[in-house]
Every structure is written in C-alpha cells, then in structure tokens.
Amino acid sequence: MTATATRPAPPLVLPKTVSIVAAVVAAIPFVIHAIATFSGYFGQDDFIILYRAGNSGPFDPGYLFQDYSGHIAPGMFLLAWFITALAPLNYTIAVIPVLLMQAGASILLWRLLVRLFGHRWGLLLPYAMYTFSSLILYSTMWWAYSVQLFPLLLTMFGAFNTHLTYLRTRESKHVVTTLLWTVAGMAFYEKAALFLPLLFGFTLLLGERAPWRVWLAHGVLLAGFVALYAGLTVSRIKEGLPSGDVIVEFLRRSVVDVFLPGLFGGPWTDPAMGAAISTPPLGLRIAAAAIAVAVIAGGIVVGGRKAVLAWSLLGAYVVVDLALVIITRLPEIGPLIGNDPRYTADAVPVTVLCGAFAYSSLRLKRPAAGVLVVLLGVSATFSYLWLAPGLKFEKAKQYVATAQAALKADPSIVLYDTPVPEEIMNKWFFVDGKASRVIGLLPGPPKFDQPAENMYLLDDNGTPRKINNVRDPVVGRPGPYAKCGYAVGYDTATIPLSGRVDGRRLLRMEYYTSGKGPVTFRLGKATHEIHLNDGLHVLYLVVDGSFDRVDINRATQVDPMCVVDVRIGTPMT
C-alpha cells in the first residue's frame, strides 16, 4: 500500500499592515460620526422631502424628478419614499442608508489609493484628511445633505476605480460600468456632472490615453443630463453678478475661513446659523493658509509637472464649486454663505487624490506618517465634536416628541396648521414651513384643518393649545330672526359679512339644530360639505379665499338650523 502524498496547506494571506491601519483610520471617525448622527434629528428641508415622499408614489415621475430648489435628485426622492414607507419620521432608519454609503465610500477610496500607489504608509495621511474631515462629517449630520454628498462620494470613487480598471485592461465593459456609476451619482446630486472632467484629468495624471469613443460616451451622457436638468428646473442663475467686494469676501470666507482650516484638522470654532461655521481665530486661519501654500509648493518641488497638473485640476474643481454659488446663491444670501461647508465639502476628496498624485514620488516613513495622522485625527475630531451640536436639531426633536405624545393621548385632536419656529423650518419655506409638514407623517395621521367643534394649534414647543376664539374678526351681520339669527333649511341662507375676507382664516360659527345631517357652505369659489350634530354647538372651519358673504343650505329635508354667530379671523388661544 502506497502512501498518498498530501499538499501543504496554502499560507494564510493576511491584509497588508498598512491596510489594517487604514481600516482603523476609517473606523474611528465613522463610529464617532455615527454616534453623533444617531443622537441628532431631522431639520429644515428634511421634513419637506419626507412629507412629499409620504404623499407620493415611488413610480411618480412628477415626484421623482421634481425641481427641488434647483436640484433634480430622483435617487434621493426614491430613497426618501422607501424609508418613509418603511418607518415614517424614524430618524434611525433614515440615517442607516447614508451611513452605509459613507462606509462604502471610505472603502472604495482606500482601494483606489492602493491600486494607484501601492501599500504605502504615506497614503494614510491623505486618507485621514478625508475620513476625519470635519467639513464632510459636520455637514452630513443634516440628513438632506447627507443623501446628496455620500452618494456622490460613493459613486465618484466607484467611477474612478472602474475607469482605472478600464485603463489597465482596455475592456469596454468597464467603460459601461463607469457610466453607470456616473448615472447613479447624477441621480442624487447634479455635481456628478463633474465626473467627466475629473476622469479626464485623472487619465492625464496617470500618463494614459483613452480612445475618443470613451470620452464621446461620457460626453453624450453629460449632454443628456444637462438637457434633462435644464428642461426640468427653473434657472437659479441670477441676473447680474454681485459686486467685486462681495465676491472677494465670499471667496475669503469659503477658502481661507472654512475650506483650508477644514483640510488641516480645523476649523477649531463654533457652529453658526444653519449649517454654517463661525470664523476661526485669525492666527489659525493664517496658519492653515501658510500650510496650504507650503503643501502646494512642496508638491511642485517633489512631483514636478505631475504636481502642477494635479494642483491645476484641484484648482479648477474648486473654482467651479465656488462659481456655482456665486451665480446662484450669493446674490440671495450674501457672503455669509461662504461659511457653509456644504459648498466645498465635495472638494475634499478631490484634494486628497490630487495631493496623493502630487506627492506620489515621496516615500513617507511609518513613524512620520503615524505622527501626522494622529495629530490630524485628534485635531479634526476635536473640531467635529465642537461643531456637531449645531446640526443635531434638538428643537425639532423636542417639538415632534411633544406633539406625538399629545396626539397619542388624544387622537381626536384637530389642528389648525400654523408655521413652526425658524429653528425647525426657516420662514422662507412659506407654505411648506408649517406643522403639517413636520408632524404630518406621525402615526394616526394627525388631523389638520378639518372642520371640528374643538380645534387646536401647536405652540412653539409642539404642545396643542385649544383655540377659543378668533382675533380681528370679520363678523356676520345680525340675522332676521330673534334668538335664531339665520334659519338654514333646504333653501340657501345668505349671511352678509361686515367686510371682505381675503386669504387663509378661521371661521367660528355658533349654531343649534334638532336635526343632525349634512350642511353645505359656499364661501366665494370654495364649497364645503360638513356633517353637523344636533343640539347646541360651535363649528370651526378653515377657509381660504376672497368673499364677503357666507351661503349655507341643508341638502336634506330636516328641521332648520339656527346660526346665531359667525366670525372669521385668525385663531387665538
């Protein structure tokens, strides 16, 4: 009997040590960001997006391709519909998909860096600039922005990876995959239109060439997207640029006060109004600018022509980012918008990649890389935790919780829809800045503006307050019948008013009848059919229009109803 030869077991392949450290560099800020994000809540645009999702279908083109303040984002609206259908106004469920996209983007970026430059300790520094970036982590605590930026970053790195695969294999299927990544990015954020010039610059930095057919395919996709975008949106480009002084101040705030400090572990300051950041101390701003100049100059010394090309690509991207703000938002808001990191956060990964190319010939040793990464990580984490409370939307969280508890205790409550505090939704949302948009998706759902004998409105804390009367009323003139006022039967009774009613108001009517049943109100062009109960009652009815009389009739042969008092005004508690 012969012995059977056995093959030795293949050696266990362990990840490169540098990749293990990179996983830690990604995991630490991810966990910190996830904890901070889960302790936050919805705010501002979040409520409008989710409210529309709750009142639309997933295959409604008008919903998916709506013009939302200049954004066409069917992917975002489809995701909003899905999480709303799954768990309305559940913040935890809402943020899980974007956190997964954040993790996926970090993985794809490291994979790209390693494929480009190999397993180098020096790559940890640009990678940490991305993963720890307070500009990205702070701004994405706002859910409405996180569902734009993280899909953009995920698809950007996906497109770069597949384009790199194409350049190395020349297989056409990878061009198709790159185009699909681009389409996915465009579905969430129109800045994915910049993938084409980024990929072209990326190809030049690699010293490669791609056939004209590749760029033609990307160009056709870009042209189709531009045509779709132009056809579905109202142009936000303002006539006439702001003054030179305003533009210079905006650029200083965006680049010197926010972007550069944010790259190097800053901004070491407080949150400001909205998603903005307070201006850092002058010394820190000067230090960040000096480091930036040194990094650019050092890259040119080390990398030569490649570094010049890399910095040029980064400069062009940042110029486009800022130019878009200058021609759309700056005329409306002013230079303070430069303190909002949302308009430059997408330039952070471009900076990281361009910096890696500029210094690609430099071999940073492990101790030096470790020290720099730790310093950057500690500083950026400190900045982020300092900023984080500014986008937790505590006021909105408390408002919704208070209203939910009250409505759960008494589901019969009918609410008069009123504006909410500006900390929850800004006044420029107008009709969308109301309580119905904020709590309208709560279980029940809550009843708004329905005819009722008892009507309430939510105060600034979300507590229902009973409406007792109306302020500054237009009143019904005295009726012809003593103790009855106006007798409303099958024939229409007309109640003339003391003045004209214009706009949205609340009608308060006192009536009594021995026969319950439907009653029809005609108020100008509007008609309301309401079921009334027998006995002595008060009716509150939300009206909106222009009229100077109230016409009432009963559609069935029942005992007449007596209307003894009509007044229309703004509600008071």
XYZ file of C-alpha atoms in Angstrom:
573
model
C 0.000 0.000 0.000
C 1.486 3.301 -1.080
C 1.207 6.483 0.941
C -0.851 9.225 -0.559
C 1.035 12.472 -0.910
C -0.657 15.443 0.655
C -0.309 19.022 -0.474
C 0.735 21.550 2.144
C -1.999 23.984 3.114
C -1.696 27.316 1.317
C -0.192 30.018 3.505
C -2.669 32.279 5.249
C -2.784 35.565 3.374
C -3.092 38.487 5.748
C -4.002 42.030 4.713
C -1.096 44.378 4.436
C -0.366 46.045 7.758
C -0.908 49.471 6.239
C -4.429 48.458 5.150
C -5.233 47.303 8.678
C -4.170 50.698 9.986
C -6.189 52.356 7.208
C -9.258 50.442 8.404
C -8.721 51.930 11.861
C -8.247 55.400 10.346
C -11.631 54.991 8.644
C -13.429 53.246 11.514
C -12.672 55.756 14.278
C -14.246 58.831 12.622
C -17.044 56.662 11.224
C -18.048 55.440 14.687
C -17.771 58.937 16.176
C -19.871 60.347 13.354
C -22.453 57.565 13.619
C -22.874 58.118 17.363
C -23.237 61.878 16.909
C -25.618 61.433 13.983
C -27.888 58.962 15.763
C -28.256 61.476 18.600
C -29.495 64.111 16.147
C -32.763 64.518 14.279
C -34.415 65.815 11.133
C -34.427 69.527 10.407
C -35.414 72.115 7.799
C -35.607 70.538 4.285
C -35.763 67.028 5.739
C -39.386 67.479 6.715
C -40.435 68.723 3.274
C -38.651 65.895 1.453
C -40.144 63.245 3.731
C -43.620 64.818 3.679
C -43.644 64.736 -0.108
C -42.369 61.167 -0.017
C -45.240 60.189 2.256
C -47.776 61.672 -0.139
C -46.353 60.314 -3.411
C -45.697 57.019 -5.133
C -42.302 55.513 -5.975
C -43.072 55.497 -9.696
C -44.469 59.013 -9.948
C -42.215 60.954 -12.374
C -43.533 64.262 -11.069
C -42.335 63.315 -7.600
C -39.041 61.694 -8.547
C -37.979 64.417 -10.993
C -39.356 67.451 -9.193
C -37.408 70.696 -9.209
C -36.352 70.952 -5.586
C -34.652 74.347 -5.194
C -32.642 73.746 -8.334
C -31.888 70.079 -7.621
C -33.036 67.118 -9.703
C -32.471 64.098 -7.472
C -34.674 61.091 -8.282
C -32.371 58.813 -6.305
C -32.752 60.919 -3.182
C -36.535 61.039 -3.523
C -36.755 57.308 -4.184
C -34.707 56.659 -1.042
C -36.911 59.099 0.899
C -40.023 57.256 -0.295
C -38.562 53.893 0.730
C -37.615 54.904 4.276
C -40.932 56.746 4.708
C -42.879 53.693 3.581
C -40.810 51.559 5.936
C -40.865 53.816 9.015
C -42.280 57.356 8.710
C -40.271 60.009 10.581
C -37.976 57.338 12.036
C -34.633 59.094 12.128
C -32.606 55.989 12.909
C -33.966 54.156 9.866
C -33.371 57.234 7.719
C -29.681 57.634 8.546
C -28.658 53.979 8.262
C -28.521 54.013 4.407
C -26.351 57.131 4.298
C -24.003 55.767 6.946
C -23.634 52.625 4.855
C -22.805 54.790 1.854
C -20.264 56.678 3.972
C -18.583 53.396 4.873
C -18.678 52.211 1.258
C -17.106 55.449 0.021
C -14.240 55.149 2.516
C -13.560 51.557 1.427
C -13.557 52.483 -2.265
C -11.253 55.450 -1.704
C -8.656 53.342 0.094
C -8.905 50.688 -2.601
C -8.308 53.373 -5.228
C -5.291 54.802 -3.416
C -3.710 51.367 -3.017
C -4.341 50.431 -6.640
C -2.749 53.690 -7.754
C 0.254 53.892 -5.455
C 0.601 50.546 -3.661
C 0.597 49.866 0.076
C 2.417 52.933 1.347
C 2.431 54.411 4.830
C 2.348 57.862 3.300
C -1.140 57.227 1.896
C -2.583 57.219 5.401
C -2.189 60.990 5.679
C -4.350 61.984 2.665
C -6.750 59.188 3.567
C -7.124 60.589 7.093
C -7.738 64.057 5.610
C -10.815 62.526 4.010
C -12.105 60.189 6.721
C -11.655 62.681 9.571
C -12.758 65.739 7.575
C -14.947 67.945 9.752
C -16.273 69.613 6.591
C -17.784 66.304 5.482
C -18.746 64.894 8.868
C -20.354 68.071 10.194
C -22.354 68.971 7.081
C -23.671 65.414 6.671
C -25.303 65.469 10.093
C -28.032 67.266 8.136
C -29.891 64.356 6.567
C -30.996 66.226 3.429
C -27.364 66.969 2.581
C -26.047 63.555 3.568
C -28.300 61.917 0.954
C -26.638 64.118 -1.639
C -22.989 64.076 -0.608
C -22.378 60.464 0.432
C -23.960 59.026 -2.740
C -21.844 61.499 -4.722
C -18.640 60.382 -2.985
C -19.530 56.683 -3.235
C -20.202 56.924 -6.967
C -17.186 59.189 -7.541
C -14.803 56.626 -6.087
C -16.688 53.823 -7.834
C -16.292 55.607 -11.175
C -12.580 56.252 -10.558
C -11.952 52.601 -9.684
C -13.729 51.203 -12.724
C -12.091 53.761 -15.029
C -8.716 52.707 -13.648
C -9.624 49.096 -14.371
C -10.511 50.088 -17.935
C -7.197 51.883 -18.426
C -5.348 48.747 -17.285
C -7.424 46.148 -19.131
C -8.943 48.150 -22.030
C -12.119 46.100 -21.706
C -15.178 48.060 -22.872
C -17.426 46.650 -20.161
C -15.591 48.783 -17.626
C -16.479 51.917 -19.583
C -20.112 50.919 -19.242
C -19.667 50.353 -15.514
C -18.052 53.777 -15.141
C -21.008 55.339 -16.953
C -23.413 53.523 -14.633
C -21.562 54.859 -11.580
C -21.889 58.332 -13.087
C -25.613 57.927 -13.709
C -26.061 56.776 -10.121
C -24.215 59.861 -8.903
C -26.333 62.143 -11.087
C -29.468 60.593 -9.588
C -28.521 62.057 -6.208
C -26.502 65.208 -6.885
C -26.022 67.227 -10.055
C -22.329 67.746 -9.201
C -21.774 64.249 -10.592
C -21.772 66.077 -13.930
C -18.185 66.995 -12.993
C -17.101 63.350 -13.121
C -16.208 63.721 -16.809
C -13.523 66.425 -16.368
C -12.286 64.668 -13.215
C -11.888 61.364 -15.060
C -10.140 63.134 -17.935
C -7.717 64.821 -15.548
C -7.239 61.524 -13.719
C -6.277 59.879 -17.012
C -3.713 62.599 -17.753
C -2.203 62.281 -14.269
C -1.702 58.573 -14.908
C 0.057 59.357 -18.183
C -2.578 57.338 -20.033
C -4.812 57.960 -23.006
C -8.329 56.757 -23.659
C -9.894 56.428 -27.133
C -12.150 59.229 -28.278
C -15.073 56.801 -28.131
C -14.769 56.675 -24.339
C -14.973 60.453 -23.973
C -17.751 60.599 -26.547
C -19.818 58.189 -24.439
C -19.237 60.303 -21.332
C -19.992 63.461 -23.303
C -23.287 62.086 -24.596
C -24.278 61.124 -21.050
C -23.336 64.581 -19.780
C -25.239 66.307 -22.595
C -28.316 64.196 -21.888
C -28.152 65.051 -18.204
C -27.725 68.772 -18.896
C -30.714 68.700 -21.257
C -32.824 66.861 -18.680
C -31.749 69.207 -15.905
C -32.393 72.339 -17.970
C -35.791 71.055 -19.042
C -36.981 70.206 -15.548
C -35.674 73.115 -13.474
C -36.207 76.835 -13.320
C -32.824 78.502 -13.706
C -31.354 79.689 -10.400
C -28.775 81.846 -12.164
C -29.343 85.447 -11.095
C -29.155 88.399 -13.446
C -26.051 90.424 -12.763
C -23.227 89.305 -10.513
C -22.744 90.696 -7.005
C -20.178 93.447 -6.559
C -16.491 92.618 -6.572
C -16.188 93.304 -2.847
C -18.981 90.826 -2.091
C -17.375 88.133 -4.277
C -13.957 88.654 -2.686
C -15.438 88.420 0.811
C -17.317 85.261 -0.155
C -14.142 83.686 -1.574
C -12.182 84.583 1.543
C -14.821 83.052 3.791
C -15.130 79.893 1.675
C -11.448 79.200 1.131
C -9.500 80.884 3.938
C -12.051 80.659 6.763
C -13.631 77.256 6.055
C -12.024 75.067 3.401
C -8.332 75.319 4.270
C -8.782 75.065 8.065
C -11.129 72.134 7.499
C -8.497 70.301 5.464
C -5.843 70.552 8.158
C -7.829 69.483 11.208
C -9.924 72.616 11.730
C -11.873 74.758 11.826
C -11.466 74.857 15.641
C -14.534 77.055 16.172
C -18.274 77.136 16.912
C -21.212 76.271 14.681
C -23.162 79.244 13.352
C -26.628 79.821 11.900
C -27.995 76.971 9.807
C -25.170 74.709 8.682
C -22.569 77.487 8.761
C -19.354 77.608 10.772
C -18.139 80.590 12.791
C -14.970 82.285 11.585
C -11.867 80.739 13.229
C -9.332 82.982 15.014
C -7.053 84.955 12.703
C -3.902 83.133 13.777
C -5.368 79.735 12.935
C -6.574 80.943 9.553
C -3.125 82.312 8.739
C -1.524 79.053 9.846
C -3.861 76.976 7.650
C -3.204 79.226 4.640
C 0.563 79.018 5.231
C 0.408 75.204 5.422
C -1.591 75.134 2.187
C 0.995 77.265 0.391
C 3.801 75.071 1.732
C 1.995 71.879 0.660
C 1.394 73.203 -2.862
C 4.989 74.418 -3.233
C 6.406 71.230 -1.732
C 4.323 69.136 -4.091
C 5.686 71.006 -7.087
C 9.252 70.524 -5.836
C 8.669 66.801 -5.274
C 6.310 65.999 -8.132
C 7.261 68.481 -10.834
C 4.920 68.628 -13.821
C 2.619 65.980 -12.401
C 2.115 68.080 -9.279
C 1.390 71.182 -11.366
C -1.252 69.229 -13.269
C -2.708 67.821 -10.035
C -2.964 71.230 -8.371
C -4.423 72.694 -11.566
C -7.147 70.034 -11.594
C -7.928 70.747 -7.947
C -7.955 74.499 -8.549
C -10.331 74.129 -11.485
C -12.688 71.976 -9.423
C -12.751 74.441 -6.534
C -13.302 77.350 -8.946
C -16.312 75.576 -10.452
C -17.666 74.789 -6.961
C -17.442 78.433 -5.910
C -18.617 79.832 -9.251
C -21.842 77.841 -8.954
C -22.519 79.503 -5.606
C -21.617 82.969 -6.911
C -24.107 82.846 -9.777
C -26.947 81.170 -7.866
C -26.939 81.577 -4.079
C -24.630 84.503 -3.348
C -26.980 87.229 -4.699
C -29.773 85.971 -2.412
C -27.918 85.219 0.798
C -24.760 87.313 0.702
C -21.127 86.481 1.532
C -22.037 84.747 4.805
C -22.902 81.728 2.678
C -19.159 81.212 2.380
C -19.158 79.940 5.965
C -21.331 76.979 4.964
C -19.110 73.933 4.332
C -21.735 72.218 2.173
C -20.492 74.148 -0.853
C -16.888 72.935 -0.601
C -17.148 69.569 1.203
C -17.192 67.704 -2.129
C -13.773 69.231 -2.940
C -12.148 67.395 -0.005
C -11.817 64.016 -1.807
C -10.570 65.775 -4.944
C -7.928 67.479 -2.783
C -6.929 64.129 -1.317
C -6.485 62.480 -4.716
C -4.653 65.433 -6.251
C -2.365 65.644 -3.225
C -1.600 61.933 -3.471
C -0.610 62.376 -7.122
C 1.499 65.460 -6.361
C 3.481 63.580 -3.695
C 3.409 60.165 -5.368
C 7.197 60.033 -5.620
C 7.679 60.763 -1.910
C 8.041 57.782 0.423
C 6.895 58.812 3.884
C 8.195 56.513 6.617
C 5.881 54.802 9.105
C 6.787 56.908 12.188
C 6.341 60.203 10.372
C 3.090 59.077 8.783
C 1.793 57.838 12.124
C 2.559 61.091 13.940
C 0.959 63.236 11.249
C -2.147 61.046 11.078
C -2.602 61.119 14.854
C -2.188 64.904 15.009
C -4.623 65.419 12.156
C -7.130 62.918 13.530
C -7.141 64.359 17.037
C -7.459 67.926 15.796
C -10.218 67.114 13.282
C -12.157 65.061 15.832
C -11.937 67.913 18.318
C -13.269 70.311 15.659
C -16.067 67.969 14.658
C -17.288 67.355 18.205
C -17.171 71.110 18.812
C -19.349 71.697 15.751
C -21.694 68.700 15.999
C -24.312 70.206 18.367
C -25.093 72.833 15.732
C -26.737 70.278 13.438
C -28.450 67.969 15.920
C -31.750 69.872 15.544
C -32.670 69.436 19.201
C -35.569 71.896 18.890
C -37.168 69.862 16.093
C -36.689 66.635 18.021
C -38.376 68.057 21.134
C -41.198 69.635 19.086
C -42.084 66.378 17.318
C -41.820 64.305 20.510
C -44.101 66.688 22.413
C -46.712 66.754 19.652
C -46.561 62.981 19.224
C -47.172 62.366 22.925
C -50.161 64.727 22.968
C -51.715 63.213 19.852
C -51.195 59.709 21.161
C -53.003 60.670 24.375
C -55.906 62.184 22.408
C -56.050 61.058 18.749
C -59.245 63.084 18.166
C -57.376 66.424 18.275
C -57.824 68.540 15.144
C -55.034 71.038 14.483
C -55.082 74.375 12.736
C -51.965 74.342 10.562
C -49.526 77.030 11.679
C -45.888 77.973 10.922
C -43.273 76.327 13.111
C -40.321 78.082 14.795
C -37.433 79.056 12.492
C -35.088 76.674 14.322
C -37.247 73.878 12.889
C -38.068 75.277 9.445
C -36.955 78.613 8.054
C -39.555 81.232 7.186
C -38.506 81.165 3.521
C -40.237 77.801 3.148
C -43.546 79.720 3.279
C -46.446 77.261 2.892
C -44.111 74.299 3.460
C -42.860 75.690 6.751
C -45.882 74.510 8.712
C -46.673 71.963 11.386
C -48.357 69.615 8.915
C -45.035 69.143 7.111
C -43.179 68.499 10.357
C -45.527 66.038 12.089
C -47.861 65.093 9.255
C -46.320 61.618 8.925
C -46.764 60.665 12.576
C -48.998 57.624 13.247
C -52.669 58.482 13.022
C -52.047 60.524 10.960
C -52.609 63.903 12.680
C -55.731 65.789 11.557
C -55.083 69.246 10.117
C -57.577 71.929 9.075
C -60.593 69.634 9.282
C -63.975 71.033 10.413
C -64.295 70.497 14.151
C -66.103 71.681 17.245
C -62.828 71.898 19.135
C -59.718 72.970 17.277
C -56.140 73.328 18.484
C -52.865 74.747 17.298
C -49.324 73.758 18.246
C -47.280 76.278 20.207
C -43.539 76.741 19.680
C -42.809 73.691 21.828
C -45.212 71.371 19.986
C -47.915 71.425 22.680
C -51.536 71.595 21.390
C -53.343 74.735 22.620
C -57.123 74.939 22.353
C -58.493 77.715 20.135
C -61.118 79.731 21.994
C -61.934 82.480 19.522
C -60.648 84.438 16.535
C -58.737 87.700 16.503
C -59.588 90.761 14.360
C -62.740 89.136 13.040
C -64.944 89.909 10.089
C -68.396 89.155 11.530
C -71.741 88.090 10.141
C -74.394 90.805 10.272
C -77.318 90.188 12.656
C -79.909 87.750 11.311
C -83.599 88.470 10.764
C -84.916 86.041 13.376
C -84.854 86.814 17.081
C -82.940 84.206 19.111
C -82.221 82.258 15.914
C -80.290 84.667 13.738
C -80.369 82.873 10.382
C -82.686 79.901 9.829
C -80.939 77.496 7.467
C -83.150 74.967 5.725
C -83.367 73.437 2.273
C -83.269 76.932 0.756
C -79.960 78.776 0.891
C -79.481 81.284 3.681
C -77.099 84.146 2.904
C -75.155 85.734 5.757
C -73.595 89.062 4.723
C -70.287 89.904 6.410
C -69.086 93.160 7.892
C -66.159 93.200 5.478
C -64.293 91.160 2.895
C -62.272 88.114 3.880
C -59.008 87.587 1.981
C -56.576 84.716 2.438
C -56.412 81.921 4.931
C -58.598 82.438 8.022
C -60.586 80.503 10.596
C -64.389 80.655 10.636
C -66.101 80.247 14.001
C -69.855 79.624 13.952
C -72.322 79.062 16.775
C -75.423 77.081 15.809
C -78.136 74.805 17.143
C -80.458 72.350 15.468
C -82.730 69.461 16.353
C -81.827 67.516 13.209
C -78.298 66.330 12.505
C -77.094 65.927 8.938
C -75.032 67.467 6.121
C -74.751 71.207 5.529
C -73.193 72.950 2.525
C -71.126 76.128 2.931
C -70.273 78.333 -0.039
C -67.519 80.866 0.596
C -66.658 82.651 -2.628
C -65.459 79.968 -5.039
C -64.976 77.360 -2.328
C -67.607 74.841 -1.226
C -67.520 72.790 1.973
C -69.923 69.995 2.896
C -69.930 69.310 6.623
C -71.904 66.935 8.829
C -73.384 68.712 11.848
C -74.691 67.194 15.072
C -77.978 68.043 16.750
C -78.012 70.328 19.767
C -76.064 73.498 20.597
C -72.572 73.519 19.095
C -69.636 75.569 17.800
C -68.071 74.879 14.407
C -64.532 75.815 13.404
C -63.837 75.780 9.686
C -60.590 76.746 7.938
C -61.311 78.965 4.940
C -59.058 80.328 2.221
C -60.149 82.725 -0.488
C -61.872 86.038 -1.064
C -65.539 86.542 -0.145
C -67.892 88.924 1.661
C -70.774 86.579 2.482
C -71.454 83.051 3.671
C -74.079 80.958 1.860
C -75.437 77.936 3.776
C -78.052 75.372 2.909
C -79.119 71.906 4.032
C -79.251 69.301 1.329
C -81.939 67.222 3.065
C -85.470 67.939 4.320
C -84.760 68.310 8.039
C -85.567 70.857 10.684
C -83.972 74.241 10.095
C -80.673 75.079 11.741
C -80.201 78.345 13.602
C -76.949 80.213 13.015
C -76.568 82.764 15.806
C -72.993 83.947 15.370
C -70.391 83.925 12.571
C -66.942 85.434 12.817
C -63.866 84.913 10.657
C -60.341 85.850 11.698
C -57.024 84.492 12.964
C -57.141 81.894 15.735
C -56.400 82.789 19.339
C -55.909 80.504 22.311
